[in-house]
Amino acid sequence: MADERDLMAEREKKVAEIRRLGANPYANGFVPSHTSAEIGAKFADVSLPEVETKPEKGAAPVLLSPERFSVAGRIADYRSFGKSAFVKILDRAGKLQVWVRKDLIGDEAFELWKLAERGDFIGAVGGATITQTGELTIVADKVQILTKATRPLPEKFHGLSDQEIRYRQRYVDLVVNPDVREVFKKRNTIVRTVRRFLDGRGFLEVETPMMHSIIGGAAARPFNTHHNALDMDLFLRIAPELHLKRLVVGSFERVYEIGRNFRNEGLSRQHNPEFTMLEFYQAYATYDDLMVLTEELFQELAREVAGGETITYQGQSLSLASPWPRIPMKDAIVTASERGLLPRGLERACLDDEEALPAWLDSVGLLARSDELSVVLRKAENHGERVGALFDYAGEKALPADRPTFVTEYPAETSPLSRRNDADPTRVDRFELFIVGREHANAFSELNDPADQRARFQRQVEAKAHGRDETMDYDEDYCRALEYGLPPTAGEGIGIDRLVMLLADQPSIRDVILFPLMRPDHGQGE
């Protein structure tokens, strides 16, 4: 196999030759009249007219209609037969075959054509026919090289299989892997469907700041930046929540935003430091109402993308039909203990007793181990944080694998922006949606008591003073907004990237982000 540098040198020579022949290898002004899909649809049910005698060898092909078409795209496949060639061009809608013949385009144009190869962009004009192999084809009577590619695409039959190179060079990945293109087309469909769903229910789409002067909206580590003109330290937003709720205070009763959030955290198959989030808020609704709305949204998306309410994810069939199970957090922890995901014998009564739980944890050795759960449990400062840790590290694994599941009854200590439950103030009116072992949504009835919110912000400040990294700042302006009155409201956040992973059947978040964050590749210029 020729070295890539040698292949590039040959292509550079062809660039020079195109110029020598009086043409521009980077031409402009060619406008296609149709896409490949439009031509395919036009002749979907058309066949060649019958002829009484077999055409002579080399005769001009019989056209399907007198109409001429202008098409353009990248050469994805190239087969040369001396004085003619068949190429398949790739445009935004798919692939289409073009037949280039010397006798139709002329000697001078064919000399230029011979400098074309796989990877180049071309424009062609001509009528349509169906070849002997039954393929719809444009018979070019004019053809032009529009962009000469100086770096060759990966080999046709080997493709681009190196995962890291695929992420780094997505522009090549999209060209050579049609399945990847389909993933991002599905992503577009998902986002459009979300907008249509919410717009149809009276929600207003808004844009809120992405640079914040304080850390708020979620407990996470931020990215820091600095505004030179104002000499002001800022943070890339962790979440738009507090700005969106300010808008509800301002009488926008149903608002949503689809935008980027940034969290200075590790990378994994489920996490990327910048990610796309849907957040929406509805006045005069509770978290129970949002469970119903969430089921309807996911079902609508599944019908749009997968054609029904049953989808397949990584070989596993999942039904999104209503109703979805609703499982209290502590019940999931008890199930985890029964299945051996935690030491056996943990009962609901123990989880309800803030004195009994530490004693049980100590008796089974969970506070003495060196694993991550034990470290988190030792750092926990209250009962709610201990319960939350047991769920995060074991309870999640005990949830149903074949159904979406709402987890409810979260501890107040782990939910600084959620409304307390009227019957049990130690927990909040909140749910998280889990599907295939991943959190897909987080929602709650909003805390609108300014005094309670001030107290919770103060606890976040105190936790930060004790060395906690993932805390929120005290947002005095938000508390001022609450004093003007936030109507009873429920809000929800849904990660768009994980949603696309689910509906496009992709195992990693990097597979659904066009340009995921990667470590610098110091050899990328070679």
XYZ file of C-alpha atoms in Angstrom:
526
model
C 0.000 0.000 0.000
C 1.382 3.426 -0.935
C 2.410 5.755 1.840
C -0.202 8.466 2.455
C 2.398 11.164 1.856
C 3.121 9.704 -1.584
C -0.596 9.606 -2.383
C -0.965 13.221 -1.298
C 1.984 14.217 -3.494
C 0.280 12.582 -6.482
C -2.926 14.444 -5.757
C -1.050 17.727 -5.469
C 0.353 17.088 -8.943
C -3.202 16.650 -10.213
C -4.156 19.971 -8.645
C -1.362 21.588 -10.634
C -2.413 19.756 -13.791
C -5.997 20.950 -13.464
C -4.727 24.493 -13.272
C -2.419 23.905 -16.263
C -5.445 22.800 -18.287
C -7.138 26.102 -17.494
C -9.596 24.943 -14.819
C -9.900 25.821 -11.134
C -9.477 22.779 -8.830
C -11.494 24.700 -6.217
C -14.300 25.976 -8.396
C -17.340 27.916 -7.295
C -20.798 28.703 -8.651
C -22.162 25.220 -9.472
C -25.708 24.895 -8.102
C -27.365 21.442 -7.995
C -31.018 21.387 -8.950
C -31.874 18.119 -7.194
C -30.590 15.886 -4.418
C -30.052 12.177 -4.838
C -33.222 11.478 -2.841
C -35.332 13.826 -4.950
C -34.231 12.121 -8.164
C -34.792 8.703 -6.585
C -38.314 9.696 -5.561
C -39.078 11.126 -8.988
C -38.274 7.838 -10.735
C -39.274 5.420 -7.985
C -41.932 3.730 -10.107
C -40.504 4.400 -13.564
C -38.855 1.877 -15.850
C -37.062 2.253 -19.162
C -39.327 2.398 -22.219
C -39.306 -0.772 -24.265
C -37.362 -0.665 -27.554
C -37.892 -2.971 -30.540
C -34.208 -3.529 -31.255
C -31.254 -3.880 -28.951
C -29.180 -0.665 -28.998
C -25.791 -0.858 -30.638
C -22.729 -1.115 -28.465
C -21.597 2.339 -27.426
C -24.909 3.965 -28.325
C -26.177 6.746 -26.086
C -28.328 5.315 -23.284
C -32.107 5.628 -23.354
C -33.255 8.313 -20.914
C -36.230 8.057 -18.592
C -37.449 11.553 -19.474
C -36.265 14.609 -21.409
C -35.593 16.430 -18.120
C -32.003 17.291 -17.234
C -30.685 17.349 -13.694
C -27.786 19.111 -11.995
C -26.281 17.062 -9.154
C -23.239 17.524 -6.943
C -21.442 15.577 -4.276
C -18.316 13.785 -3.163
C -17.106 10.778 -5.162
C -17.597 7.836 -2.818
C -16.936 5.056 -5.358
C -15.101 5.208 -8.688
C -14.998 2.595 -11.468
C -13.149 3.488 -14.666
C -13.566 1.740 -18.026
C -11.158 3.715 -20.174
C -13.412 6.049 -22.128
C -16.147 6.028 -19.510
C -16.534 5.785 -15.755
C -19.222 5.083 -13.212
C -19.000 7.058 -9.970
C -21.269 7.214 -6.971
C -21.542 10.628 -5.447
C -22.520 11.302 -1.852
C -24.704 14.317 -1.155
C -26.722 15.373 1.877
C -29.552 12.977 1.007
C -27.670 9.821 0.053
C -25.827 8.324 -2.916
C -26.454 8.544 -6.642
C -24.626 6.995 -9.587
C -23.222 9.218 -12.353
C -22.100 7.853 -15.724
C -19.327 9.883 -17.360
C -18.648 9.139 -21.052
C -15.989 10.697 -23.229
C -18.266 10.716 -26.270
C -20.873 12.750 -24.382
C -18.752 15.297 -22.515
C -16.057 15.778 -25.166
C -12.306 15.237 -25.339
C -11.238 18.375 -23.460
C -13.634 17.831 -20.558
C -12.655 14.177 -20.371
C -8.979 15.088 -20.005
C -9.926 17.065 -16.923
C -12.236 14.293 -15.747
C -9.370 11.789 -15.748
C -7.846 13.827 -12.901
C -10.875 13.143 -10.692
C -10.768 10.380 -8.078
C -12.441 9.108 -4.942
C -12.892 11.852 -2.374
C -13.217 14.727 -4.858
C -16.348 16.847 -5.128
C -17.879 17.026 -8.601
C -20.871 18.554 -10.333
C -22.669 16.822 -13.185
C -25.512 17.704 -15.523
C -27.529 15.245 -17.590
C -30.592 13.068 -17.956
C -31.548 9.999 -15.967
C -31.471 6.369 -16.992
C -31.524 2.921 -15.464
C -28.484 0.772 -16.166
C -28.483 -2.920 -17.068
C -27.861 -3.666 -13.390
C -31.034 -1.800 -12.528
C -29.426 1.269 -10.946
C -30.794 4.770 -11.356
C -28.033 6.825 -12.967
C -27.402 10.340 -14.218
C -25.863 10.259 -17.702
C -23.571 13.292 -17.644
C -23.215 15.515 -20.659
C -21.369 18.052 -18.508
C -19.096 17.324 -15.580
C -16.842 19.529 -13.453
C -14.362 18.969 -10.633
C -15.534 21.319 -7.883
C -13.050 20.507 -5.110
C -9.919 18.432 -5.494
C -9.206 16.506 -2.304
C -5.472 16.350 -1.612
C -5.724 13.833 1.222
C -7.157 10.387 0.295
C -10.094 8.880 2.147
C -9.522 5.624 4.064
C -9.598 2.497 1.904
C -13.071 1.554 0.756
C -13.114 -1.958 2.207
C -11.210 -1.249 5.415
C -12.968 2.001 6.240
C -12.282 3.983 9.391
C -12.470 1.597 12.321
C -10.088 3.111 14.891
C -12.489 4.524 17.476
C -10.287 7.372 18.648
C -9.506 8.505 15.110
C -13.220 8.395 14.327
C -13.922 10.815 17.186
C -10.993 13.085 16.360
C -11.637 13.146 12.621
C -15.417 13.097 12.603
C -15.369 14.787 9.190
C -13.873 11.581 7.748
C -16.022 9.316 9.905
C -19.163 10.915 8.485
C -17.989 10.388 4.912
C -17.024 6.729 5.135
C -19.491 5.416 7.753
C -23.127 5.870 6.676
C -24.397 4.528 10.024
C -22.723 7.451 11.771
C -24.518 9.911 9.526
C -27.801 8.236 10.440
C -27.096 8.653 14.165
C -26.764 12.400 13.813
C -29.801 12.623 11.572
C -31.714 10.866 14.354
C -30.295 13.346 16.837
C -31.695 16.166 14.736
C -35.077 14.421 14.592
C -35.076 13.992 18.375
C -34.354 17.657 19.069
C -36.959 18.815 16.537
C -39.535 16.455 18.057
C -38.806 17.715 21.585
C -39.364 21.284 20.423
C -42.588 20.389 18.609
C -43.840 18.470 21.660
C -43.246 21.348 24.075
C -44.312 24.097 21.673
C -47.588 22.242 21.168
C -48.216 22.373 24.922
C -47.754 26.091 25.244
C -44.101 26.201 26.305
C -41.917 29.143 25.271
C -38.350 28.457 24.192
C -35.836 30.896 25.686
C -32.089 31.457 25.924
C -30.415 32.194 29.252
C -26.807 33.183 30.047
C -24.002 30.662 29.619
C -21.550 32.702 31.696
C -22.468 33.017 35.368
C -20.961 35.100 38.133
C -21.872 32.505 40.758
C -22.155 28.723 40.749
C -25.765 27.583 40.770
C -28.450 25.294 39.402
C -26.694 22.047 40.294
C -23.981 20.723 42.572
C -20.940 20.271 40.320
C -17.462 21.649 39.703
C -17.467 24.477 37.148
C -15.136 25.678 34.435
C -13.689 29.091 35.244
C -13.139 31.987 32.840
C -12.450 35.715 33.077
C -13.994 38.764 31.423
C -11.158 41.165 30.707
C -13.136 44.378 30.109
C -15.073 43.967 33.365
C -12.128 42.356 35.196
C -14.613 39.756 36.373
C -14.261 36.051 37.116
C -17.041 33.971 35.604
C -18.136 30.341 35.408
C -19.465 28.443 32.407
C -22.960 27.435 33.377
C -23.569 24.175 35.160
C -27.322 24.433 34.602
C -29.822 27.094 33.475
C -32.271 26.255 36.268
C -32.206 29.403 38.372
C -32.513 31.730 35.368
C -35.427 29.722 33.981
C -37.264 29.875 37.303
C -36.705 33.619 37.404
C -38.660 33.708 34.131
C -41.541 31.824 35.758
C -41.503 34.483 38.483
C -41.718 36.989 35.615
C -44.983 35.376 34.398
C -43.627 33.081 31.664
C -45.565 30.142 33.075
C -44.134 27.490 30.728
C -40.541 27.864 29.533
C -37.833 25.593 28.196
C -34.271 25.766 26.968
C -32.163 23.353 24.951
C -28.543 24.308 25.341
C -25.020 23.499 26.425
C -24.018 22.922 30.025
C -20.457 22.560 31.280
C -19.225 20.501 34.225
C -15.592 20.084 35.141
C -15.800 16.353 35.702
C -14.259 13.185 34.360
C -14.947 11.588 31.001
C -16.707 8.252 30.644
C -19.081 6.419 28.323
C -21.876 8.448 29.942
C -20.150 11.774 30.637
C -18.698 14.558 28.510
C -17.665 17.838 30.156
C -19.856 19.834 27.756
C -23.242 18.360 27.025
C -26.682 19.323 25.751
C -29.541 19.596 28.202
C -33.263 20.164 27.938
C -34.733 21.974 30.943
C -38.373 22.975 31.193
C -40.567 24.505 33.891
C -44.341 24.475 34.199
C -46.322 26.598 36.633
C -49.273 25.047 38.450
C -47.851 21.554 38.001
C -46.297 19.018 40.360
C -43.620 16.409 39.879
C -46.445 13.866 39.487
C -47.688 15.813 36.464
C -44.192 15.752 34.976
C -44.028 11.969 35.272
C -47.049 11.768 32.983
C -45.575 14.373 30.644
C -42.234 12.526 30.553
C -43.875 9.247 29.584
C -45.724 11.024 26.775
C -42.541 12.748 25.553
C -40.426 9.590 25.450
C -43.219 7.655 23.752
C -43.608 10.375 21.112
C -39.860 10.326 20.498
C -39.790 6.533 20.196
C -42.635 6.572 17.675
C -40.868 9.270 15.653
C -37.414 7.657 15.677
C -38.105 3.935 16.060
C -41.635 3.617 14.705
C -43.211 2.398 17.948
C -43.079 2.351 21.726
C -40.815 -0.694 21.874
C -37.147 -0.039 21.163
C -33.973 -2.101 21.217
C -30.900 -0.931 23.083
C -27.680 -2.907 22.773
C -29.606 -6.105 22.039
C -32.159 -5.616 24.812
C -35.825 -4.972 24.075
C -37.377 -2.103 26.052
C -41.048 -1.234 26.264
C -41.837 2.449 26.780
C -45.577 1.826 27.073
C -47.350 3.320 30.089
C -47.424 3.067 33.022
C -43.788 3.117 34.134
C -42.866 1.722 37.567
C -42.457 4.230 40.398
C -40.052 3.009 43.047
C -39.130 4.897 46.252
C -35.360 5.270 46.623
C -35.228 3.346 49.893
C -37.158 0.412 48.394
C -34.539 0.164 45.640
C -31.807 0.052 48.302
C -33.595 -2.758 50.155
C -33.870 -4.694 46.878
C -30.146 -4.194 46.325
C -29.460 -5.726 49.716
C -31.746 -8.685 48.976
C -29.864 -9.300 45.695
C -26.452 -9.180 47.319
C -25.451 -5.809 45.848
C -25.112 -4.666 49.474
C -24.637 -6.767 52.624
C -27.859 -8.678 53.235
C -30.287 -7.802 55.978
C -30.848 -4.101 55.308
C -34.517 -3.323 55.975
C -36.662 -0.283 55.228
C -37.070 0.526 58.929
C -33.288 0.839 59.268
C -33.142 3.241 56.317
C -35.856 5.349 57.969
C -33.897 5.621 61.236
C -30.968 8.042 61.144
C -29.435 6.447 64.260
C -29.935 2.825 63.215
C -28.438 3.189 59.740
C -24.891 4.214 60.826
C -24.905 1.359 63.319
C -25.883 -1.123 60.595
C -23.250 0.239 58.223
C -20.634 -0.212 60.924
C -21.832 -3.697 61.867
C -21.518 -5.014 58.301
C -18.152 -3.354 57.728
C -19.265 -0.851 55.073
C -17.541 2.000 56.891
C -14.207 0.182 57.132
C -13.693 -0.899 53.530
C -11.460 0.888 51.074
C -13.833 0.921 48.080
C -15.454 4.079 46.722
C -18.822 3.520 48.431
C -17.184 3.224 51.838
C -15.162 6.394 51.248
C -18.330 8.296 50.328
C -20.210 6.911 53.335
C -17.449 8.006 55.715
C -17.572 11.530 54.252
C -21.369 11.745 54.498
C -22.429 14.431 56.965
C -26.067 13.459 57.444
C -28.616 10.700 57.072
C -29.848 11.814 53.652
C -26.359 11.727 52.181
C -25.850 8.176 53.486
C -29.124 7.025 51.920
C -28.223 8.773 48.667
C -24.818 7.081 48.555
C -26.332 3.623 49.064
C -28.700 4.264 46.177
C -26.039 5.691 43.857
C -23.677 2.762 44.324
C -26.129 -0.139 44.718
C -29.799 0.833 44.486
C -29.489 1.943 40.850
C -28.240 -1.528 39.903
C -31.367 -3.100 41.397
C -33.818 -1.204 39.189
C -35.754 -3.024 36.429
C -33.612 -3.507 33.334
C -36.412 -3.824 30.779
C -38.566 -0.845 31.753
C -38.081 2.866 32.360
C -38.368 3.506 36.096
C -39.138 6.604 38.128
C -37.237 6.698 41.406
C -39.010 8.859 44.001
C -38.768 10.006 47.636
C -35.331 11.606 47.580
C -33.806 12.896 50.846
C -34.076 16.651 51.357
C -30.351 16.876 52.146
C -29.418 15.834 48.596
C -31.940 18.121 46.862
C -31.230 21.765 47.717
C -33.708 23.218 45.186
C -36.629 20.792 45.627
C -39.872 21.331 47.513
C -40.292 19.395 50.751
C -43.004 16.755 50.843
C -46.018 17.902 52.863
C -46.485 14.556 54.619
C -42.777 13.897 55.288
C -40.520 16.991 55.296
C -37.378 14.808 55.439
C -37.880 14.009 51.748
C -38.704 16.078 48.697
C -41.164 15.842 45.824
C -38.621 14.670 43.270
C -38.028 11.866 40.810
C -35.225 10.685 38.602
C -35.887 8.582 35.523
C -33.640 5.574 34.959
C -33.505 3.565 31.745
C -30.966 0.789 31.001
C -29.134 1.628 34.237
C -28.653 5.323 33.402
C -30.257 8.463 34.727
C -32.169 10.133 31.888
C -34.164 12.806 33.702
C -34.279 14.675 37.002
C -37.404 16.542 38.070
C -39.078 17.975 41.114
C -41.720 20.269 42.447
C -39.836 23.506 42.920
C -38.975 25.012 46.267
C -40.670 28.414 46.331
C -40.351 29.284 50.030
C -37.626 31.990 50.116
C -36.783 31.385 53.771
C -36.269 27.647 53.217
C -34.234 28.372 50.070
C -31.969 30.797 51.967
C -31.363 28.164 54.628
C -30.462 25.523 52.034
C -28.112 27.888 50.215
C -26.444 28.606 53.555
C -25.887 24.884 54.126
C -24.260 24.693 50.690
C -21.930 27.549 51.662
C -21.027 25.762 54.892
C -20.357 22.504 53.044
C -18.044 24.376 50.650
C -16.203 25.871 53.630
C -15.602 22.321 54.893
C -13.913 21.329 51.625
C -16.816 20.106 49.474
C -16.062 20.588 45.751
C -19.526 20.092 44.286
C -21.645 22.763 45.949
C -23.734 25.775 44.926
C -23.079 29.388 45.856
C -25.506 31.552 47.766
C -27.615 33.283 45.114
C -29.074 36.355 46.777
C -30.727 37.611 43.601
C -32.555 34.308 43.158
C -33.824 34.516 46.727
C -34.987 38.072 45.978
C -36.884 36.719 42.962
C -38.590 34.116 45.158
C -39.695 36.901 47.509
C -41.689 38.371 44.615
C -43.408 34.986 44.391
C -42.781 31.842 42.347
C -46.110 30.134 41.595
C -46.367 26.414 42.356
C -44.057 25.013 39.708
C -42.460 21.769 38.604
C -39.300 21.544 36.533
C -37.292 18.864 34.765
C -33.953 18.340 33.093
C -33.355 15.696 30.409
C -29.933 15.000 28.952
C -30.219 15.158 25.169
C -27.015 13.195 24.598
C -28.135 10.214 26.687
C -31.553 10.411 25.076
C -29.915 10.087 21.646
C -27.768 7.210 22.920
C -30.946 5.393 23.925
C -33.007 6.015 20.794
C -30.122 5.648 18.317
C -28.796 2.518 20.108
C -25.306 3.884 20.768
C -23.102 2.569 23.600
C -21.087 5.732 24.331
C -21.870 9.410 24.667
C -18.997 10.108 22.272
C -20.948 8.299 19.572
C -23.713 10.916 19.699
C -21.601 14.095 20.048
C -20.139 15.278 16.771
C -16.909 16.530 18.314
C -16.421 15.048 21.801
C -13.657 16.413 24.009
C -10.386 14.546 23.496
C -6.869 14.897 24.773
C -4.678 16.833 22.312
C -3.244 14.677 19.551
C 0.258 16.025 19.080
C 0.703 13.990 15.898
C -2.457 15.247 14.183
C -0.549 17.518 11.838
C 1.419 14.683 10.277
